[in-house]
PDB file of C-alpha atoms in Angstrom:
ATOM      1  CA  MET A   1      12.478  -6.098  10.177  1.00 49.00           C
ATOM      2  CA  THR A   2      10.695  -4.921  12.938  1.00 54.00           C
ATOM      3  CA  ALA A   3      11.873  -5.174  17.002  1.00 50.00           C
ATOM      4  CA  LYS A   4       9.795  -7.218  18.260  1.00 51.00           C
ATOM      5  CA  SER A   5      10.431  -9.890  15.104  1.00 51.00           C
ATOM      6  CA  SER A   6      14.492  -9.324  15.278  1.00 52.00           C
ATOM      7  CA  LYS A   7      14.232 -10.432  19.303  1.00 59.00           C
ATOM      8  CA  GLN A   8      12.678 -13.795  18.677  1.00 62.00           C
ATOM      9  CA  PRO A   9      15.876 -15.562  16.717  1.00 68.00           C
ATOM     10  CA  ARG A  10      17.318 -14.562  20.335  1.00 79.00           C
ATOM     11  CA  ARG A  11      14.706 -15.352  22.400  1.00 82.00           C
ATOM     12  CA  ALA A  12      14.675 -19.068  20.815  1.00 80.00           C
ATOM     13  CA  ASP A  13      18.350 -18.946  20.618  1.00 82.00           C
ATOM     14  CA  HIS A  14      18.663 -18.621  23.837  1.00 89.00           C
ATOM     15  CA  ALA A  15      16.085 -20.917  24.920  1.00 89.00           C
ATOM     16  CA  GLU A  16      18.347 -24.007  22.289  1.00 92.00           C
ATOM     17  CA  ALA A  17      21.428 -22.858  24.895  1.00 92.00           C
ATOM     18  CA  HIS A  18      19.012 -23.462  27.731  1.00 92.00           C
ATOM     19  CA  ILE A  19      18.017 -26.726  27.061  1.00 92.00           C
ATOM     20  CA  TYR A  20      21.235 -28.070  25.705  1.00 91.00           C
ATOM     21  CA  GLN A  21      22.815 -26.392  29.041  1.00 89.00           C
ATOM     22  CA  SER A  22      20.765 -28.535  30.685  1.00 90.00           C
ATOM     23  CA  VAL A  23      21.500 -31.419  29.309  1.00 89.00           C
ATOM     24  CA  ILE A  24      24.966 -30.847  29.554  1.00 86.00           C
ATOM     25  CA  ASP A  25      24.459 -30.179  33.828  1.00 83.00           C
ATOM     26  CA  GLY A  26      22.218 -33.372  34.338  1.00 83.00           C
ATOM     27  CA  VAL A  27      24.977 -35.755  32.795  1.00 81.00           C
ATOM     28  CA  MET A  28      27.578 -34.150  34.337  1.00 75.00           C
ATOM     29  CA  SER A  29      26.071 -33.868  38.076  1.00 73.00           C
ATOM     30  CA  GLN A  30      25.374 -37.728  36.667  1.00 73.00           C
ATOM     31  CA  ARG A  31      21.783 -36.567  37.110  1.00 80.00           C
ATOM     32  CA  LEU A  32      20.650 -38.293  33.197  1.00 81.00           C
ATOM     33  CA  ARG A  33      22.275 -41.540  33.372  1.00 81.00           C
ATOM     34  CA  PRO A  34      23.405 -43.553  29.990  1.00 82.00           C
ATOM     35  CA  GLY A  35      20.448 -45.100  27.995  1.00 84.00           C
ATOM     36  CA  THR A  36      18.039 -42.005  29.337  1.00 87.00           C
ATOM     37  CA  LYS A  37      15.282 -40.790  26.664  1.00 91.00           C
ATOM     38  CA  LEU A  38      14.825 -37.264  25.566  1.00 92.00           C
ATOM     39  CA  PRO A  39      11.223 -37.523  24.002  1.00 92.00           C
ATOM     40  CA  GLU A  40      10.621 -34.631  21.825  1.00 93.00           C
ATOM     41  CA  VAL A  41       7.012 -33.834  22.939  1.00 92.00           C
ATOM     42  CA  ALA A  42       8.537 -33.818  26.726  1.00 92.00           C
ATOM     43  CA  LEU A  43      10.926 -31.146  26.183  1.00 93.00           C
ATOM     44  CA  CYS A  44       8.877 -29.792  23.545  1.00 93.00           C
ATOM     45  CA  GLU A  45       6.126 -29.394  27.148  1.00 92.00           C
ATOM     46  CA  LEU A  46       8.939 -28.875  29.663  1.00 90.00           C
ATOM     47  CA  PHE A  47      10.937 -26.228  28.223  1.00 92.00           C
ATOM     48  CA  GLY A  48       7.816 -23.922  27.096  1.00 92.00           C
ATOM     49  CA  VAL A  49       9.529 -24.074  23.412  1.00 92.00           C
ATOM     50  CA  GLY A  50       8.242 -25.924  19.472  1.00 92.00           C
ATOM     51  CA  ARG A  51      10.059 -28.712  18.353  1.00 92.00           C
ATOM     52  CA  SER A  52      11.838 -27.132  16.353  1.00 94.00           C
ATOM     53  CA  ILE A  53      14.046 -25.804  19.415  1.00 94.00           C
ATOM     54  CA  VAL A  54      14.796 -29.357  20.373  1.00 94.00           C
ATOM     55  CA  GLN A  55      15.714 -30.920  17.329  1.00 94.00           C
ATOM     56  CA  LYS A  56      17.984 -28.180  17.456  1.00 95.00           C
ATOM     57  CA  ALA A  57      19.606 -28.488  21.034  1.00 94.00           C
ATOM     58  CA  LEU A  58      19.993 -32.416  20.245  1.00 95.00           C
ATOM     59  CA  GLN A  59      21.488 -31.876  17.060  1.00 94.00           C
ATOM     60  CA  ARG A  60      24.157 -29.918  19.066  1.00 93.00           C
ATOM     61  CA  LEU A  61      24.364 -32.476  21.898  1.00 92.00           C
ATOM     62  CA  ALA A  62      24.569 -35.200  19.331  1.00 92.00           C
ATOM     63  CA  HIS A  63      27.668 -33.417  17.863  1.00 89.00           C
ATOM     64  CA  ASP A  64      29.317 -33.039  20.977  1.00 85.00           C
ATOM     65  CA  HIS A  65      28.715 -36.679  21.579  1.00 85.00           C
ATOM     66  CA  VAL A  66      26.487 -36.271  24.258  1.00 87.00           C
ATOM     67  CA  VAL A  67      23.552 -37.384  23.617  1.00 91.00           C
ATOM     68  CA  GLU A  68      22.623 -40.502  20.275  1.00 90.00           C
ATOM     69  CA  LEU A  69      19.832 -39.688  17.210  1.00 91.00           C
ATOM     70  CA  ARG A  70      18.680 -43.007  16.264  1.00 89.00           C
ATOM     71  CA  PRO A  71      15.782 -43.307  13.802  1.00 87.00           C
ATOM     72  CA  ASN A  72      12.695 -44.178  14.399  1.00 83.00           C
ATOM     73  CA  ARG A  73      13.523 -44.338  18.255  1.00 85.00           C
ATOM     74  CA  GLY A  74      14.627 -40.407  18.738  1.00 88.00           C
ATOM     75  CA  ALA A  75      17.306 -38.722  21.244  1.00 91.00           C
ATOM     76  CA  SER A  76      18.943 -40.701  24.694  1.00 90.00           C
ATOM     77  CA  VAL A  77      21.995 -40.188  26.487  1.00 89.00           C
ATOM     78  CA  ALA A  78      24.655 -41.551  25.243  1.00 84.00           C
ATOM     79  CA  MET A  79      25.855 -45.409  26.183  1.00 84.00           C
ATOM     80  CA  PRO A  80      29.235 -45.130  24.778  1.00 84.00           C
ATOM     81  CA  THR A  81      31.065 -48.967  24.566  1.00 86.00           C
ATOM     82  CA  ARG A  82      34.287 -49.415  25.792  1.00 88.00           C
ATOM     83  CA  GLU A  83      36.341 -49.765  22.509  1.00 91.00           C
ATOM     84  CA  GLU A  84      35.113 -46.189  22.132  1.00 90.00           C
ATOM     85  CA  VAL A  85      36.357 -45.617  25.231  1.00 91.00           C
ATOM     86  CA  GLY A  86      39.605 -46.551  24.486  1.00 93.00           C
ATOM     87  CA  GLN A  87      40.272 -45.175  21.099  1.00 95.00           C
ATOM     88  CA  LEU A  88      39.599 -41.626  23.273  1.00 94.00           C
ATOM     89  CA  PHE A  89      41.261 -42.230  25.195  1.00 96.00           C
ATOM     90  CA  GLU A  90      44.421 -43.858  23.045  1.00 97.00           C
ATOM     91  CA  ALA A  91      44.148 -40.982  20.783  1.00 97.00           C
ATOM     92  CA  ARG A  92      44.681 -38.036  24.419  1.00 96.00           C
ATOM     93  CA  ARG A  93      47.387 -40.242  25.679  1.00 97.00           C
ATOM     94  CA  ALA A  94      48.958 -38.793  21.848  1.00 97.00           C
ATOM     95  CA  LEU A  95      48.497 -36.373  21.809  1.00 97.00           C
ATOM     96  CA  GLU A  96      49.585 -35.078  24.987  1.00 97.00           C
ATOM     97  CA  ALA A  97      52.309 -37.230  24.274  1.00 98.00           C
ATOM     98  CA  ALA A  98      52.789 -34.832  21.824  1.00 98.00           C
ATOM     99  CA  ILE A  99      52.070 -31.244  23.485  1.00 98.00           C
ATOM    100  CA  LEU A 100      54.179 -32.079  26.620  1.00 98.00           C
ATOM    101  CA  PRO A 101      58.248 -31.625  23.651  1.00 98.00           C
ATOM    102  CA  LEU A 102      56.352 -27.396  23.036  1.00 98.00           C
ATOM    103  CA  VAL A 103      55.795 -26.657  26.352  1.00 97.00           C
ATOM    104  CA  ALA A 104      58.880 -27.865  27.708  1.00 96.00           C
ATOM    105  CA  ARG A 105      60.620 -25.996  24.439  1.00 96.00           C
ATOM    106  CA  SER A 106      58.625 -22.699  24.902  1.00 95.00           C
ATOM    107  CA  ALA A 107      57.557 -22.372  28.400  1.00 95.00           C
ATOM    108  CA  GLY A 108      59.230 -19.994  30.700  1.00 95.00           C
ATOM    109  CA  ARG A 109      58.899 -18.977  34.152  1.00 95.00           C
ATOM    110  CA  ALA A 110      55.937 -16.788  34.475  1.00 97.00           C
ATOM    111  CA  ASP A 111      54.576 -20.021  32.194  1.00 97.00           C
ATOM    112  CA  TYR A 112      55.056 -22.249  35.038  1.00 96.00           C
ATOM    113  CA  ALA A 113      54.120 -19.953  37.883  1.00 96.00           C
ATOM    114  CA  MET A 114      51.099 -19.373  35.782  1.00 95.00           C
ATOM    115  CA  LEU A 115      50.600 -23.337  36.091  1.00 94.00           C
ATOM    116  CA  ARG A 116      52.245 -23.836  39.559  1.00 93.00           C
ATOM    117  CA  ARG A 117      48.566 -20.996  40.841  1.00 92.00           C
ATOM    118  CA  GLN A 118      46.324 -23.265  39.142  1.00 88.00           C
ATOM    119  CA  LEU A 119      47.481 -25.863  41.158  1.00 88.00           C
ATOM    120  CA  ARG A 120      47.076 -24.629  44.316  1.00 88.00           C
ATOM    121  CA  ASP A 121      43.641 -23.609  43.199  1.00 83.00           C
ATOM    122  CA  GLU A 122      42.745 -27.430  41.779  1.00 78.00           C
ATOM    123  CA  HIS A 123      43.994 -28.492  45.390  1.00 76.00           C
ATOM    124  CA  ARG A 124      41.898 -26.733  46.806  1.00 78.00           C
ATOM    125  CA  ALA A 125      38.883 -26.844  45.568  1.00 69.00           C
ATOM    126  CA  MET A 126      39.053 -30.640  46.040  1.00 68.00           C
ATOM    127  CA  HIS A 127      39.204 -30.507  49.111  1.00 63.00           C
ATOM    128  CA  HIS A 128      36.584 -28.358  49.808  1.00 61.00           C
ATOM    129  CA  ALA A 129      33.888 -28.645  46.754  1.00 55.00           C
ATOM    130  CA  PRO A 130      31.962 -30.346  45.503  1.00 55.00           C
ATOM    131  CA  GLN A 131      33.043 -33.072  42.222  1.00 54.00           C
ATOM    132  CA  THR A 132      31.337 -30.558  39.422  1.00 54.00           C
ATOM    133  CA  HIS A 133      32.552 -27.455  40.813  1.00 57.00           C
ATOM    134  CA  TRP A 134      36.922 -28.606  40.635  1.00 57.00           C
ATOM    135  CA  ALA A 135      36.967 -31.270  37.896  1.00 61.00           C
ATOM    136  CA  PRO A 136      37.119 -28.476  35.364  1.00 67.00           C
ATOM    137  CA  LEU A 137      39.677 -26.908  37.446  1.00 68.00           C
ATOM    138  CA  ALA A 138      41.508 -30.201  36.794  1.00 73.00           C
ATOM    139  CA  SER A 139      40.865 -30.095  33.236  1.00 84.00           C
ATOM    140  CA  ALA A 140      41.907 -26.698  33.419  1.00 87.00           C
ATOM    141  CA  PHE A 141      45.593 -28.089  33.404  1.00 90.00           C
ATOM    142  CA  HIS A 142      45.775 -30.293  31.129  1.00 94.00           C
ATOM    143  CA  LEU A 143      44.347 -27.677  28.279  1.00 93.00           C
ATOM    144  CA  LYS A 144      46.398 -25.082  29.543  1.00 94.00           C
ATOM    145  CA  LEU A 145      49.512 -27.210  28.703  1.00 96.00           C
ATOM    146  CA  GLY A 146      47.806 -27.640  24.873  1.00 96.00           C
ATOM    147  CA  GLU A 147      47.766 -24.148  24.321  1.00 96.00           C
ATOM    148  CA  LEU A 148      51.867 -23.463  26.058  1.00 97.00           C
ATOM    149  CA  SER A 149      52.204 -25.672  23.314  1.00 96.00           C
ATOM    150  CA  GLY A 150      52.107 -23.072  20.902  1.00 96.00           C
ATOM    151  CA  ASN A 151      49.726 -25.286  18.489  1.00 97.00           C
ATOM    152  CA  PRO A 152      46.634 -24.373  18.346  1.00 96.00           C
ATOM    153  CA  LEU A 153      45.626 -27.671  16.137  1.00 97.00           C
ATOM    154  CA  LEU A 154      46.860 -29.647  18.681  1.00 97.00           C
ATOM    155  CA  ALA A 155      45.471 -26.847  21.404  1.00 96.00           C
ATOM    156  CA  ARG A 156      42.088 -28.024  19.653  1.00 95.00           C
ATOM    157  CA  TYR A 157      41.657 -31.071  18.680  1.00 95.00           C
ATOM    158  CA  LEU A 158      42.963 -31.708  23.015  1.00 95.00           C
ATOM    159  CA  ARG A 159      39.700 -29.292  24.134  1.00 92.00           C
ATOM    160  CA  GLU A 160      37.638 -31.847  22.251  1.00 89.00           C
ATOM    161  CA  THR A 161      39.322 -34.881  22.971  1.00 92.00           C
ATOM    162  CA  ILE A 162      38.913 -33.779  26.898  1.00 89.00           C
ATOM    163  CA  SER A 163      35.808 -32.187  26.572  1.00 84.00           C
ATOM    164  CA  ARG A 164      35.249 -35.845  25.542  1.00 85.00           C
ATOM    165  CA  CYS A 165      36.663 -37.563  28.471  1.00 88.00           C
ATOM    166  CA  SER A 166      34.831 -35.131  31.163  1.00 81.00           C
ATOM    167  CA  LEU A 167      31.521 -36.795  30.001  1.00 80.00           C
ATOM    168  CA  VAL A 168      33.020 -39.638  30.123  1.00 84.00           C
ATOM    169  CA  VAL A 169      33.987 -39.646  33.343  1.00 81.00           C
ATOM    170  CA  ALA A 170      31.654 -37.044  34.678  1.00 74.00           C
ATOM    171  CA  ILE A 171      28.969 -40.676  33.809  1.00 74.00           C
ATOM    172  CA  PHE A 172      30.517 -44.312  34.450  1.00 75.00           C
ATOM    173  CA  GLN A 173      33.758 -42.622  37.008  1.00 68.00           C
ATOM    174  CA  PRO A 174      32.601 -44.139  40.512  1.00 59.00           C
ATOM    175  CA  PRO A 175      31.715 -41.557  43.312  1.00 54.00           C
ATOM    176  CA  GLY A 176      34.137 -40.383  45.421  1.00 50.00           C
ATOM    177  CA  ASN A 177      37.358 -40.621  42.541  1.00 52.00           C
ATOM    178  CA  ALA A 178      38.629 -38.001  41.915  1.00 49.00           C
ATOM    179  CA  ALA A 179      38.588 -37.162  38.131  1.00 50.00           C
ATOM    180  CA  CYS A 180      41.979 -35.810  38.194  1.00 60.00           C
ATOM    181  CA  GLU A 181      44.767 -36.654  40.697  1.00 61.00           C
ATOM    182  CA  HIS A 182      46.566 -33.718  41.776  1.00 66.00           C
ATOM    183  CA  ASP A 183      49.408 -34.472  42.487  1.00 86.00           C
ATOM    184  CA  GLU A 184      49.609 -36.345  39.364  1.00 90.00           C
ATOM    185  CA  HIS A 185      49.341 -33.344  37.723  1.00 91.00           C
ATOM    186  CA  ALA A 186      51.921 -31.675  40.279  1.00 92.00           C
ATOM    187  CA  ARG A 187      54.773 -34.367  39.303  1.00 95.00           C
ATOM    188  CA  VAL A 188      54.283 -34.061  35.468  1.00 96.00           C
ATOM    189  CA  LEU A 189      54.645 -30.143  35.910  1.00 95.00           C
ATOM    190  CA  ASP A 190      58.007 -31.244  38.383  1.00 96.00           C
ATOM    191  CA  HIS A 191      59.493 -32.845  35.682  1.00 97.00           C
ATOM    192  CA  LEU A 192      58.569 -30.096  32.606  1.00 96.00           C
ATOM    193  CA  GLU A 193      60.148 -27.479  35.126  1.00 95.00           C
ATOM    194  CA  GLN A 194      63.476 -28.854  35.346  1.00 95.00           C
ATOM    195  CA  GLY A 195      63.854 -30.724  31.221  1.00 95.00           C
ATOM    196  CA  ARG A 196      62.925 -34.243  31.987  1.00 97.00           C
ATOM    197  CA  VAL A 197      60.644 -34.478  29.301  1.00 97.00           C
ATOM    198  CA  ALA A 198      61.011 -38.116  28.730  1.00 98.00           C
ATOM    199  CA  GLN A 199      59.252 -38.630  32.322  1.00 98.00           C
ATOM    200  CA  ALA A 200      56.654 -35.776  32.406  1.00 97.00           C
ATOM    201  CA  ILE A 201      55.266 -37.689  29.271  1.00 98.00           C
ATOM    202  CA  ALA A 202      56.015 -41.130  30.773  1.00 97.00           C
ATOM    203  CA  GLU A 203      53.416 -39.814  34.024  1.00 96.00           C
ATOM    204  CA  MET A 204      51.229 -37.982  31.962  1.00 96.00           C
ATOM    205  CA  ASP A 205      50.481 -41.001  30.388  1.00 96.00           C
ATOM    206  CA  THR A 206      50.751 -42.870  33.360  1.00 95.00           C
ATOM    207  CA  HIS A 207      48.641 -39.842  34.641  1.00 93.00           C
ATOM    208  CA  LEU A 208      45.955 -41.061  31.487  1.00 94.00           C
ATOM    209  CA  ARG A 209      45.540 -45.223  31.744  1.00 94.00           C
ATOM    210  CA  ASP A 210      44.615 -44.936  35.549  1.00 90.00           C
ATOM    211  CA  LEU A 211      41.597 -42.671  34.409  1.00 88.00           C
ATOM    212  CA  GLU A 212      40.756 -44.083  32.570  1.00 90.00           C
ATOM    213  CA  ALA A 213      40.793 -47.555  34.553  1.00 88.00           C
ATOM    214  CA  HIS A 214      38.502 -46.008  36.684  1.00 83.00           C
ATOM    215  CA  ILE A 215      35.371 -46.294  34.103  1.00 84.00           C
ATOM    216  CA  ARG A 216      33.342 -48.585  34.764  1.00 77.00           C
ATOM    217  CA  LEU A 217      30.850 -48.650  31.564  1.00 71.00           C
ATOM    218  CA  VAL A 218      27.346 -49.354  34.248  1.00 64.00           C
ATOM    219  CA  GLN A 219      23.847 -48.214  32.906  1.00 59.00           C
ATOM    220  CA  GLU A 220      22.116 -47.462  35.800  1.00 60.00           C
ATOM    221  CA  PRO A 221      18.637 -46.691  36.200  1.00 57.00           C
ATOM    222  CA  SER A 222      16.837 -43.838  38.328  1.00 58.00           C
ATOM    223  CA  GLU A 223      13.520 -43.722  39.149  1.00 62.00           C
ATOM    224  CA  ARG A 224      13.626 -39.588  38.249  1.00 69.00           C
ATOM    225  CA  SER A 225      11.465 -36.838  36.642  1.00 75.00           C
ATOM    226  CA  LEU A 226      12.932 -35.740  33.407  1.00 76.00           C
ATOM    227  CA  ALA A 227      11.993 -32.875  35.005  1.00 78.00           C
ATOM    228  CA  ASP A 228      14.536 -33.650  37.872  1.00 73.00           C
ATOM    229  CA  MET A 229      17.528 -35.312  35.515  1.00 69.00           C
ATOM    230  CA  LEU A 230      17.828 -31.742  33.951  1.00 76.00           C
ATOM    231  CA  GLY A 231      17.224 -30.031  37.475  1.00 74.00           C
ATOM    232  CA  LEU A 232      13.840 -27.711  36.758  1.00 74.00           C
ATOM    233  CA  GLU A 233      11.781 -28.747  38.766  1.00 61.00           C
ATOM    234  CA  GLN A 234      12.922 -25.831  40.936  1.00 48.00           C
ATOM    235  CA  ALA A 235      13.335 -23.997  38.157  1.00 45.00           C
ATOM    236  CA  ALA A 236      10.268 -23.841  36.761  1.00 43.00           C
ATOM    237  CA  PRO A 237       9.642 -20.000  36.558  1.00 41.00           C
ATOM    238  CA  ALA A 238      12.630 -19.723  34.772  1.00 41.00           C
ATOM    239  CA  ALA A 239      11.398 -22.280  31.769  1.00 41.00           C
ATOM    240  CA  ALA A 240       7.401 -20.786  31.529  1.00 39.00           C
ATOM    241  CA  ALA A 241       9.988 -17.711  30.799  1.00 39.00           C
ATOM    242  CA  LEU A 242      11.076 -18.529  28.208  1.00 39.00           C
ATOM    243  CA  THR A 243       8.362 -19.525  26.336  1.00 38.00           C
ATOM    244  CA  ILE A 244       8.831 -19.550  22.984  1.00 37.00           C
ATOM    245  CA  ARG A 245       5.338 -21.667  20.636  1.00 37.00           C
ATOM    246  CA  PRO A 246       6.343 -22.706  17.250  1.00 36.00           C
ATOM    247  CA  ALA A 247       4.756 -19.960  14.341  1.00 31.00           C
TER     248      ALA A 247
END
């Protein structure tokens, strides 16, 4: 394989990743609203790539439940039903309830100290940074508990569930609401560290139910262009640099 031909797959992978991340960022920042259509032709033009690359990116986004792919209707940003959201949070509550006793059994002083430092970082970010910056820190607290459970399967399922929950919360939670309250995290940790496992589970259950209750499944139209919703209007040179024409 020549140097030129070996570079082509790498550039295609990079372009696909760029499309994928642009859609994710647009959804998480609430620029891309539920139901927004993502036409393949428009995406090809915006990113300067062939249709096969766009299709791969959309298939990956569909696998992660970010977009919906419908025959003869194309791709659009996913719009979950209230039932689907309820099932998602039901699964998450069950996972976290199973994880907390394992954390209480295996976590040591160094682990709790690490979690305390993480909560301090989360608290600072919530008071000095936009939601797009501190929301990942809030999710990281739950993910770290999954890791400390010592059960890699539970940790993996929790990671996948939190990823979907984070998208739903980012899209549908009203502005000004904390996606994950710092004080509730602190109370869960207090209970765990003192060996009050039942109380920790109850606090986590209340926390997740409150998070779900703040979700408003409202589809609001946007007057922005697709390029603006994808964050591309100020990044035309970068998009042009990724141009890969179909063979």
